[in-house]
Coordinates of C-alpha atoms and ligand atoms in Angstrom, one line a residue:
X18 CA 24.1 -14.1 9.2
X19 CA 21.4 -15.9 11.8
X20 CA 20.1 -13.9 14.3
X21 CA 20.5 -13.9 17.7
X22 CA 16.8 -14.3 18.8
X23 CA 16.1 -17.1 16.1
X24 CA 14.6 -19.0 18.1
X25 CA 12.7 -16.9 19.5
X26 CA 11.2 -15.9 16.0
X27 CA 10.8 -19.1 15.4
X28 CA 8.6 -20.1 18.4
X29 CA 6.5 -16.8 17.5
X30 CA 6.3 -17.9 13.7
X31 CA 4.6 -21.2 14.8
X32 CA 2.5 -19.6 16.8
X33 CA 1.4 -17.4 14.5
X34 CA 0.7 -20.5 11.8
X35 CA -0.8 -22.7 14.5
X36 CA -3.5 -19.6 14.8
X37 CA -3.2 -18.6 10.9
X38 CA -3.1 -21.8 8.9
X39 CA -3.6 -21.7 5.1
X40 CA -3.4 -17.3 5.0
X41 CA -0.3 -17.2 3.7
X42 CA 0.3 -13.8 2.7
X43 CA -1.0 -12.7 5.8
X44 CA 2.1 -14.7 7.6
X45 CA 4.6 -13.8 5.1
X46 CA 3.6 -10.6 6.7
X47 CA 4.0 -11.1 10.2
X48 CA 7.5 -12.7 9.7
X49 CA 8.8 -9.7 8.1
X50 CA 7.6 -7.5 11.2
X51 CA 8.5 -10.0 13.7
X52 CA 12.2 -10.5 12.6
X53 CA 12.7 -6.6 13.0
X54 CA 10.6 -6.5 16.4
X55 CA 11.5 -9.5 18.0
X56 CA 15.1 -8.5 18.9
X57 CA 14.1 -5.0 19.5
X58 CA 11.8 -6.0 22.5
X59 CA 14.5 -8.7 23.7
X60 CA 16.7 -5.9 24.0
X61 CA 14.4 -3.4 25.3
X62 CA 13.0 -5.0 28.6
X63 CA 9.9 -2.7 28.9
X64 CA 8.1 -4.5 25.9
X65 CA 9.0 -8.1 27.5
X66 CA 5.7 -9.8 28.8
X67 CA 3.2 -8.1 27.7
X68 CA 2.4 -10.1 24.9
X69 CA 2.7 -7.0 22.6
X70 CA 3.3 -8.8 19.1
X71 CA 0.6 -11.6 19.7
X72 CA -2.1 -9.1 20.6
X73 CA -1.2 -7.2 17.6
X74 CA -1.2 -10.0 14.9
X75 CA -4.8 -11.0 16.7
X76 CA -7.4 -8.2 14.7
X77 CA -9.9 -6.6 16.9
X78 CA -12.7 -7.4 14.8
X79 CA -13.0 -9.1 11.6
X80 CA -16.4 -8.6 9.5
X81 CA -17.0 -11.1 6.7
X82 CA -20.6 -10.6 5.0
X83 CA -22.6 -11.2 2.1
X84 CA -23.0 -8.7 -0.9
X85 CA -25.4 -9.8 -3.2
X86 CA -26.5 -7.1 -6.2
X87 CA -28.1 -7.4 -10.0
X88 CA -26.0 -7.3 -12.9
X89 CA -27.0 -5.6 -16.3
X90 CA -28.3 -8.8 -17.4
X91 CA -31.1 -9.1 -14.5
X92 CA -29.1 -11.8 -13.2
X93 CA -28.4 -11.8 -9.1
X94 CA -24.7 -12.0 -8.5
X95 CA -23.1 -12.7 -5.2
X96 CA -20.0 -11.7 -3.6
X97 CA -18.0 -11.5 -0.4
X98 CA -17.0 -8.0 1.4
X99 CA -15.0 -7.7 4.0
X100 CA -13.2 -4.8 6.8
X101 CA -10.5 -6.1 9.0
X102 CA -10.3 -3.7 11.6
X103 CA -7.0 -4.7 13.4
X104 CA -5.8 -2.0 15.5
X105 CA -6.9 1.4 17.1
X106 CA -4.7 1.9 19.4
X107 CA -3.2 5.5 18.0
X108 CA -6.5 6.3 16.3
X109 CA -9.3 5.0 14.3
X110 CA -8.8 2.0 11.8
X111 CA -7.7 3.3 8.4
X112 CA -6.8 1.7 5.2
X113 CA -8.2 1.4 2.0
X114 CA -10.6 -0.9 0.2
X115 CA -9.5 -3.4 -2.3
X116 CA -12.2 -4.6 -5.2
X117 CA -10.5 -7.5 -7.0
X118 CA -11.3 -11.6 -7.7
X119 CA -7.7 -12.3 -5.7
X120 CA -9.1 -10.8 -2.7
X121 CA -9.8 -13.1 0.2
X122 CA -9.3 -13.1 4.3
X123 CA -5.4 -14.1 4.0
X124 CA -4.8 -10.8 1.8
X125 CA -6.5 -8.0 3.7
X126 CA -4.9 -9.2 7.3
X127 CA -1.8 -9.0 5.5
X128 CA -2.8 -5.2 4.2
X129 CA -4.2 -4.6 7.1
X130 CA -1.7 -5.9 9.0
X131 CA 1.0 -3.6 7.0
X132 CA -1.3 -0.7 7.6
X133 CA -0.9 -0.3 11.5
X134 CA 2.7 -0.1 11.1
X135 CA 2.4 2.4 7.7
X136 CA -0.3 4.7 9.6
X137 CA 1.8 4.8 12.9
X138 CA 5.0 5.9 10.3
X139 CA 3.0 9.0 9.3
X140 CA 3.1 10.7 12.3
X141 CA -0.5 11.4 12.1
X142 CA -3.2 9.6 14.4
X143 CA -4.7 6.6 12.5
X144 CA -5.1 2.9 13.5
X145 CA -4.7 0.1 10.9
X146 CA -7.6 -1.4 8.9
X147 CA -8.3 -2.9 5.2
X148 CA -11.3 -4.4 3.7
X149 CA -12.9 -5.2 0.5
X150 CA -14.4 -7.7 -2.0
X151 CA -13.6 -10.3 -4.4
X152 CA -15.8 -8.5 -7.3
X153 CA -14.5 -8.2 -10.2
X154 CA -14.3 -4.6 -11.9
X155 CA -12.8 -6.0 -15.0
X156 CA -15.2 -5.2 -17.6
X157 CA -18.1 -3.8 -15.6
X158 CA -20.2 -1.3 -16.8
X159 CA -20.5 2.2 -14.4
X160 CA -24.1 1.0 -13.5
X161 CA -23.3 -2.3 -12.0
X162 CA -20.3 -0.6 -10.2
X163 CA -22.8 1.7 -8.5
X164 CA -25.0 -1.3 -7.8
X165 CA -22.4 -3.2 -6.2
X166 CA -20.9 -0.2 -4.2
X167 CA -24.2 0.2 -2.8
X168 CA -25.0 -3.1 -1.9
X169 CA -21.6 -3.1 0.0
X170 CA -21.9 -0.2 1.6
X171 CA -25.5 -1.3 3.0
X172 CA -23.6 -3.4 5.0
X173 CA -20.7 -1.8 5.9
X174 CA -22.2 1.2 7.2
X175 CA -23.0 0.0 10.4
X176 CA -19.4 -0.7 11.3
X177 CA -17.5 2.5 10.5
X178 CA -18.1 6.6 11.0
X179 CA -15.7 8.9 10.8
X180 CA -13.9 8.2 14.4
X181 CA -14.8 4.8 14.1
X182 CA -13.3 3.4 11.2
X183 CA -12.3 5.5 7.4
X184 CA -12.1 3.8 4.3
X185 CA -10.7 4.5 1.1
X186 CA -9.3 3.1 -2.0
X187 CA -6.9 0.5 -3.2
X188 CA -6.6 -1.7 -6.2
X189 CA -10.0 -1.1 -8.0
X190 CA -11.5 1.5 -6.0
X191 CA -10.7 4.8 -7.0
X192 CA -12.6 8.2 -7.0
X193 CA -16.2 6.4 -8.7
X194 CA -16.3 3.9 -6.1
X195 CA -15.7 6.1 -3.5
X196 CA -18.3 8.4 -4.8
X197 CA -20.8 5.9 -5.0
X198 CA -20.1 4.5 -1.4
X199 CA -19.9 7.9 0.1
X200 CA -23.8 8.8 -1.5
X201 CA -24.9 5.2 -0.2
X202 CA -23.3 6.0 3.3
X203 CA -24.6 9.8 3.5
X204 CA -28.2 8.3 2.4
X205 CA -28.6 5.5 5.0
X206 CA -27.3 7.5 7.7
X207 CA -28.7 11.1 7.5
X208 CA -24.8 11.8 7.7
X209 CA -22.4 14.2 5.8
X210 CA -19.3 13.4 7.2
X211 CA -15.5 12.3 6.9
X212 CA -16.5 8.9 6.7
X213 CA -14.3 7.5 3.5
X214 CA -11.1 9.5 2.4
X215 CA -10.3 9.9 -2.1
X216 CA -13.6 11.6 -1.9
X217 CA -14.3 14.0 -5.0
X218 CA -13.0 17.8 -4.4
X219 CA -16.6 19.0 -4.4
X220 CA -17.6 17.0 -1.3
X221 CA -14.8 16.9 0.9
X222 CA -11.8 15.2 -1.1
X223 CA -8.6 16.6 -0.4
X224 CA -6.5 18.3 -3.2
X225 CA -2.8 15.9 -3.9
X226 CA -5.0 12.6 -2.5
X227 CA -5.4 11.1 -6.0
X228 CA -1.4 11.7 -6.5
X229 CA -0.3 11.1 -2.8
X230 CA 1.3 7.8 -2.7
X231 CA 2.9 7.7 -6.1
X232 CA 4.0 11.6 -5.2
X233 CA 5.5 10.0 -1.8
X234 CA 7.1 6.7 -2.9
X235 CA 9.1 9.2 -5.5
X236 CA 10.0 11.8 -2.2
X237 CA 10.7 9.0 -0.4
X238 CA 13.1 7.7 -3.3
X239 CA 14.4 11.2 -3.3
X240 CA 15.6 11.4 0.4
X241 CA 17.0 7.9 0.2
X242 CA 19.2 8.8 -2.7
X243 CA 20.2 11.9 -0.9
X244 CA 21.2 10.6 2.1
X245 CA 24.4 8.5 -0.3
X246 CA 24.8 12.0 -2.1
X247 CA 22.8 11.3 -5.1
X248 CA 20.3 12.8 -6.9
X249 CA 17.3 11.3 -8.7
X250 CA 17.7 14.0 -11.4
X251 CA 18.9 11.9 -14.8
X252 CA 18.2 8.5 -13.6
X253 CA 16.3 5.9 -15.2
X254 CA 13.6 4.0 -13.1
X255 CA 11.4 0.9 -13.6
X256 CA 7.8 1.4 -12.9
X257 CA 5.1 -1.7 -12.3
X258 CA 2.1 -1.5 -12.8
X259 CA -0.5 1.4 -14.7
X260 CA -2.5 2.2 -12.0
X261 CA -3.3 4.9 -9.0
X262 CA 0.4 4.7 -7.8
X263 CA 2.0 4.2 -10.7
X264 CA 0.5 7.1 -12.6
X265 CA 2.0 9.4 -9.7
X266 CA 4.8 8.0 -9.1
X267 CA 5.5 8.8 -13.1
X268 CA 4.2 11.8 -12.7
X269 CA 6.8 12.8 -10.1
X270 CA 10.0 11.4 -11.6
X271 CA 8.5 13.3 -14.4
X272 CA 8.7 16.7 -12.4
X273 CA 12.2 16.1 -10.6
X274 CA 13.9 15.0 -13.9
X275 CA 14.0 11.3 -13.9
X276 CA 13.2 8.6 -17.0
X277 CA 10.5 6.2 -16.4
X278 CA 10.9 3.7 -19.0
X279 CA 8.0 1.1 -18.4
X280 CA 4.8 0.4 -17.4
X281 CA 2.9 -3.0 -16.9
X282 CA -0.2 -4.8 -16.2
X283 CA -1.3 -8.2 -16.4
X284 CA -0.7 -8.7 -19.8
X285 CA 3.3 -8.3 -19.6
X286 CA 5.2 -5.1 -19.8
X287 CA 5.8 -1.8 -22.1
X288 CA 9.4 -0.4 -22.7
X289 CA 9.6 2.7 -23.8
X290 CA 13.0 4.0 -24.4
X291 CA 12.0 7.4 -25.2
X292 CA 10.7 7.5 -21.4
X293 CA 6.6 8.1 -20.1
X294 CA 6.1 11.7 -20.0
X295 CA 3.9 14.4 -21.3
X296 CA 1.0 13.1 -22.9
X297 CA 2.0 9.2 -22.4
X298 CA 0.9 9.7 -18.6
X299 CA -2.0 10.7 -19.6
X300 CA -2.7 8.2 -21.9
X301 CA -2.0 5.8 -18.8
X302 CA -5.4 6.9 -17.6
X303 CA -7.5 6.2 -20.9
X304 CA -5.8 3.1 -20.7
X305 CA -6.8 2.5 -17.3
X306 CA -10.4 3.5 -17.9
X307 CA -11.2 0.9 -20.4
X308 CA -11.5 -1.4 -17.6
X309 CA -9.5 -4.0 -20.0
X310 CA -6.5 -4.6 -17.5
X311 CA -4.0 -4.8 -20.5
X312 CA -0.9 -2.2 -21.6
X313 CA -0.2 -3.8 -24.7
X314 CA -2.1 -1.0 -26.8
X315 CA 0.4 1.7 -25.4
X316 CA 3.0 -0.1 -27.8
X317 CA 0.3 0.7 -31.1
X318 CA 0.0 4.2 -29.7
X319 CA 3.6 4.9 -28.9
X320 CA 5.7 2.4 -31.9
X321 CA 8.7 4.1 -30.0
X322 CA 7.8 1.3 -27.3
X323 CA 8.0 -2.1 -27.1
X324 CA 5.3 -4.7 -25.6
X325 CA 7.0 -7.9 -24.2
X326 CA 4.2 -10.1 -23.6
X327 CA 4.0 -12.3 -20.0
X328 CA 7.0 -10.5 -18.8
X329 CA 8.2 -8.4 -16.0
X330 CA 10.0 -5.0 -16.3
X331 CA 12.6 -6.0 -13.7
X332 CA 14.9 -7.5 -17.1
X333 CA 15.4 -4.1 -18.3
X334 CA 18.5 -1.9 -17.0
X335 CA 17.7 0.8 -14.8
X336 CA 19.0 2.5 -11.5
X337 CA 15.6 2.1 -9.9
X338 CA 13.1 0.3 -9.3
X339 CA 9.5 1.4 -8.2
X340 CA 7.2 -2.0 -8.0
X341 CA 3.6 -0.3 -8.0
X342 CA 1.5 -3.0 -8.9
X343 CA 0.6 -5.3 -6.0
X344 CA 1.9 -8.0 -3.6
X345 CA 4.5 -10.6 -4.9
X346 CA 5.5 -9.7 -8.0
X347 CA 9.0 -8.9 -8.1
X348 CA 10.7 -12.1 -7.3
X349 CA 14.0 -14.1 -6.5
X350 CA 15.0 -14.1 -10.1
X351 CA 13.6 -10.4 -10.7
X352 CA 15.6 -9.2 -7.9
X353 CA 19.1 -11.2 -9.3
X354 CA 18.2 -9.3 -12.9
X355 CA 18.0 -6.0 -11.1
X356 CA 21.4 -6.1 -9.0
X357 CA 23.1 -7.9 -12.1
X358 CA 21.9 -4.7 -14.0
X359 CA 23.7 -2.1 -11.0
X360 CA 20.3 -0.9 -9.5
X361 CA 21.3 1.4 -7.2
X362 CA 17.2 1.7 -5.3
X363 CA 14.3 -0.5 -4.8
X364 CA 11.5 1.9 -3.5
X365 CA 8.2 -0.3 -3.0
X366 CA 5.0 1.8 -3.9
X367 CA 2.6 -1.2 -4.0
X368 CA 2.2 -3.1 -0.5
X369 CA 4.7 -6.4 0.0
X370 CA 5.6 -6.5 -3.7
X371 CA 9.2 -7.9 -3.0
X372 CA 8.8 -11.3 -1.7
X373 CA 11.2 -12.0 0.7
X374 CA 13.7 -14.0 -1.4
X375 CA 13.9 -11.2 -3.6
X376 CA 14.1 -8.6 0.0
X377 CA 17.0 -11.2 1.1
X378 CA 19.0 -10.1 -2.4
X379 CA 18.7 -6.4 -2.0
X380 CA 19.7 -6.8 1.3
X381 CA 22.8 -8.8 1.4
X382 CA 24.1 -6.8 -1.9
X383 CA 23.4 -3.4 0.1
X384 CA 21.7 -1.5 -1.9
X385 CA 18.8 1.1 -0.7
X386 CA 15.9 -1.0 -0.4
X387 CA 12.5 0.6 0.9
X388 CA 9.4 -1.7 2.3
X389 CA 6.1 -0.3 0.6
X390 CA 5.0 0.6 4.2
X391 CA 7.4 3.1 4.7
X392 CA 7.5 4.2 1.4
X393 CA 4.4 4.5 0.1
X394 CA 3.0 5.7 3.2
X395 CA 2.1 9.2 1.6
X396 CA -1.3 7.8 0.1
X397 CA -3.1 7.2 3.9
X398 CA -1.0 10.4 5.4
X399 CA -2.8 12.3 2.9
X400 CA -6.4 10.5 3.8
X401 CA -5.4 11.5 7.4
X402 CA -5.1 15.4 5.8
X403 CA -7.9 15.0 4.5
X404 CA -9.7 13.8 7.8
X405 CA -7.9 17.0 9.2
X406 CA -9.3 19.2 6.7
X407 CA -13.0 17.8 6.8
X408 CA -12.9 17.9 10.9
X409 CA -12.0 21.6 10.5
X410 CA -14.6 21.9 7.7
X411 CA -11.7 23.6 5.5
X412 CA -9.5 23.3 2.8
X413 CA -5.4 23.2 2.2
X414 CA -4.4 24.6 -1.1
X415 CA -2.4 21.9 -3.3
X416 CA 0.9 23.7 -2.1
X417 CA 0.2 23.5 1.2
X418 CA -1.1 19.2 1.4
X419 CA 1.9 18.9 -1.1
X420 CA 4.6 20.9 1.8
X421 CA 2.9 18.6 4.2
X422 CA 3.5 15.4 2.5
X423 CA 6.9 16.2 1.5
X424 CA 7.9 17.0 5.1
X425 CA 5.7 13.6 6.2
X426 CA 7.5 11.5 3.6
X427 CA 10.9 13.0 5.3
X428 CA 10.0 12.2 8.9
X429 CA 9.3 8.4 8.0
X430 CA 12.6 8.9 6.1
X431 CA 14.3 10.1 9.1
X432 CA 12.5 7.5 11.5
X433 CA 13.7 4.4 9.9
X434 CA 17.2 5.5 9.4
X435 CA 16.9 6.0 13.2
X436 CA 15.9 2.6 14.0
X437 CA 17.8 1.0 10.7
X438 CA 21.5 2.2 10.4
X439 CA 24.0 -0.6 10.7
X440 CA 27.5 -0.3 12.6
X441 CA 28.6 0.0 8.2
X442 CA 26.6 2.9 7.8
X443 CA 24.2 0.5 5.4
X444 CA 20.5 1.5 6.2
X445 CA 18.1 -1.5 7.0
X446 CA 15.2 0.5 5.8
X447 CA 12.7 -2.8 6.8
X448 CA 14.1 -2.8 10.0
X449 CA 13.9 0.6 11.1
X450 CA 10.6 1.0 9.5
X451 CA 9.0 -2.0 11.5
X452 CA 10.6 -0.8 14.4
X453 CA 9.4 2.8 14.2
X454 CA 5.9 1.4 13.7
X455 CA 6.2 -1.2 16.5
X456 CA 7.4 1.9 19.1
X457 CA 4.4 4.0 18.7
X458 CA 1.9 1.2 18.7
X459 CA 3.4 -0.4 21.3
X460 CA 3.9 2.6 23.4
X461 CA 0.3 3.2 23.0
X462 CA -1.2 -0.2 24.0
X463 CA 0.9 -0.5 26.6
X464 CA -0.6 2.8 28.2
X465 CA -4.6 1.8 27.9
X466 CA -3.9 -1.7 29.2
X467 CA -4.9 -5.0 28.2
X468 CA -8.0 -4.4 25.9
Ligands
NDP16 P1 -5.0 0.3 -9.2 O1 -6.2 -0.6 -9.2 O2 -5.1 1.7 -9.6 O3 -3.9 -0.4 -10.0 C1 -3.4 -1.7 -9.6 C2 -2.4 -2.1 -10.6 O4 -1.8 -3.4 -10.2 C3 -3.0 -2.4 -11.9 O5 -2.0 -2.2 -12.9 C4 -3.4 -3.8 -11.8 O6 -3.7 -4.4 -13.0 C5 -2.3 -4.4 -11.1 N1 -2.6 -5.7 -10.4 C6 -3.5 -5.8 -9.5 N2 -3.7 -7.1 -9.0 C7 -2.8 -7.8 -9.8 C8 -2.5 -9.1 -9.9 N3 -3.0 -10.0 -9.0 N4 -1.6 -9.5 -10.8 C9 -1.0 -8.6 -11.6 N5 -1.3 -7.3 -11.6 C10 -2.2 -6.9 -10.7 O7 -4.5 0.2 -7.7 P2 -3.4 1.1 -6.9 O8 -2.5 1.8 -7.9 O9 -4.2 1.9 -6.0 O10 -2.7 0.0 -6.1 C11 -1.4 -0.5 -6.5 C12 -0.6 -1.0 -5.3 O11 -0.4 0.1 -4.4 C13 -1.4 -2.1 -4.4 O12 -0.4 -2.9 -3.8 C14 -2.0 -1.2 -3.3 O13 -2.2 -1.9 -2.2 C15 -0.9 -0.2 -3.1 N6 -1.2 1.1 -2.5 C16 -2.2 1.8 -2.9 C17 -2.5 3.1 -2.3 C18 -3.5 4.0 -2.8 O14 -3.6 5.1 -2.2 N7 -4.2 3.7 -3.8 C19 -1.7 3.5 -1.1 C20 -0.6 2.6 -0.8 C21 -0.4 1.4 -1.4 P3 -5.1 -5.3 -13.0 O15 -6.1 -4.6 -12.3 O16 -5.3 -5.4 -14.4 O17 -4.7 -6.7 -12.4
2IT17 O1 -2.4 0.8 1.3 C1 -2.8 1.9 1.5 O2 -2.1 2.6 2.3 C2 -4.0 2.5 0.9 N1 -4.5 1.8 0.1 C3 -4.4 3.9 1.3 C4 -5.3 3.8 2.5 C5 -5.9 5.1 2.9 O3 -6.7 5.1 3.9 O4 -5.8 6.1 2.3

């Protein structure tokens, strides 16, 4: 089916790669949002000519700078940090930090990019921003973690505050690192504040944060289901990954009755027919904390469970399929496997990890299909309760941040089946989620002018 405003799109994309050359994820993103948006403004005259989409694809401010700290060996290392802070039109940049050798500029506009559009879809009031480093966790000891947080953070103070700009985490920086960048930040600024969200409970750290977006992508897989009249009660689901989102998203399935039957990691994939629960989850975060990036030893532990080396869960036979890992990895042929095998959902919990071969699959075989900014949305809503609760200098029980991210979760449910439901009743959940986004941002810029 070719769209109407083609053209159009095309014109934009080149644009857009005349500007962006060689950042490829970061346009893979921008297509996505500018197929959904593009006809929405032709159709909807008051966002024509305002150059709405090319001032938002265009950062505010980008800060690159130099992080260099000693390792345990007395040797000076050097890496690169970065914060993308790309738009503040509903509220101060948010997003998380990523710590990982892939990272580079192309991948945190593309995150940071995602994040306007995610942080508008939570209702709450957050602009879009990502940053980070190309470190390398992978086998670090906690002392040269610390070293490098601070060194980072030396820098990056000067360019966020807590209605300025809010970290937190993202792949490789969890509750340590935010601890040790929240001590570096409080000690070069004289400040106690709400500066970085994922903060431990005993200085300002929200109860629920830790299990937010794996909690979310699993309510968000919830309403999706419920919307067709099904239930995610007895069905068997896919998981990537064994990190921060994965471990809750297990963790939830757990709770409303579902079977997660595998994990990965870099090293290839776990199938466990039995399914993850009890004391397998936990066992996900020893694993984790080894810092060795590899699941195989789950299959020693468990000898229920399988270990297929340099392969991807997506083979296996499931009714859905919760990609947690990061961007890219479920692909054309992954996607084919899955619809061969009758999934019924594809709920993204890590950002973009569908690329958009794989997206074009789920789409033309109408199943549910979820982008990971609407759907994994609940990590950042619950950053934005926990700028609520530090403001207010108070905190929600886990009842009450768990009620509000079940009702948030619902809301971004309900707002991109407003924007998404074809004349078939078949909901375009990427569409209406773009589109939801776009509206609020839009709205917003449009009412402080060009700036
Ligand atoms: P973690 O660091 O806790 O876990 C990340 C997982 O993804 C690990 O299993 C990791 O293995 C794997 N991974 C990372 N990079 C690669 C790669 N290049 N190739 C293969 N596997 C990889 O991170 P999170 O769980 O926090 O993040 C997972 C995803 O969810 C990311 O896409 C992130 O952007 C997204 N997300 C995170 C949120 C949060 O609140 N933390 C909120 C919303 C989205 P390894 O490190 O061994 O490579
Ligand atoms: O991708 C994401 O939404 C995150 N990593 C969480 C960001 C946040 O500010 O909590």
């Amino acid at each position: 089916m070719k769209n109407k405003y083609q053209d159009k799109i095309d014109r934009f994309m080149d644009y857009a790669k005349m500007r962006n050359a060689n950042e490829p994820e970061f346009l893979q993103a921008v297509k996505e949002v500018a197929e959904a948006v593009i006809p929405y403004i032709e159709e909807n005259p008051k966002y024509q000519g305002k150059k709405l989409l090319e001032r938002m694809i265009e950062p505010e401010r980008t800060i690159s700078f130099r992080v260099p700290w000693v390792d345990d060996k007395g040797e000076i290392q050097v890496n690169r940090g970065y914060r993308i802070q790309f738009n503040s039109a509903i509220g101060p940049y948010k997003g998380g930090l990523r710590f990982h050798p892939t990272v580079n500029q192309s991948i945190l506009k593309f995150l940071g990019f995602e994040q306007i559009f995610k942080n508008a879809l939570t209702t709450l009031p957050m602009g879009g921003g990502k940053g980070g480093s190309d470190f390398n966790p992978k086998g670090k000891s906690d002392a040269e973690v610390m070293r490098f947080a601070q060194a980072f953070m030396s820098e990056l103070y000067r360019h966020i505050g807590p209605n300025i700009d809010v970290p937190a985490g993202d792949i490789g920086v969890g509750g340590r690192e935010i601890g040790y960048l929240f001590g570096q930040y409080k000690k070069l600024t004289k400040e106690f504040s709400g500066v970085l969200t994922g903060k431990g409970l005993s200085f300002g750290g929200s109860l629920i944060r830790p299990e937010a977006t794996g909690f979310g992508v699993v309510y968000f897989a919830e309403q999706m289901l419920k919307d067709k009249g099904m239930d995610i009660k007895g069905k068997v689901v896919a998981v990537s990954g064994f990190g921060n989102v994965a471990w809750g998203a297990i963790t939830k399935a757990n709770q409303l009755g579902a079977k997660v039957v595998t994990i990965s990691g870099p090293d290839g994939y776990i199938y466990d027919p039995e399914g993850i629960s009890g004391k397998k989850i936990d066992y996900l975060l020893r694993l984790r904390a080894t810092n060795n990036d590899v699941v195989a030893p789950y299959a020693e532990q468990f000898p229920e469970a399988t270990f297929y080396p340099g392969k991807k869960p997506w083979e296996q036979k499931v009714d859905i399929a919760m990609p947690c890992a990061t961007q890219n990895e479920l692909q054309k042929e992954d996607a084919e496997n899955l619809i061969k095998n009758g999934v019924i959902a594809v709920v993204e919990g890590a950002n973009m990890p569908s690329t958009p071969d794989a997206i074009k699959i789920f789409k033309e075989a109408k199943i549910l299909y979820s982008p990971g900014k609407a759907s994994n949305a609940g990590g950042v809503a619950v950053s934005g309760l926990e700028m609520s609760q530090n403001s207010m200098r108070y905190n929600w029980t886990a009842e009450e941040v768990d009620a509000k991210l079940k009702e948030i979760m619902k809301n971004i449910h309900n707002n991109a089946v407003k924007y998404g439901k074809q004349p078939d009743g078949w909901v375009d959940y990427e569409k209406g989620a773009n589109i939801a986004g776009f509206v609020k941002v839009a709205d917003a810029m449009l009412a402080q002018g060009v700036v």
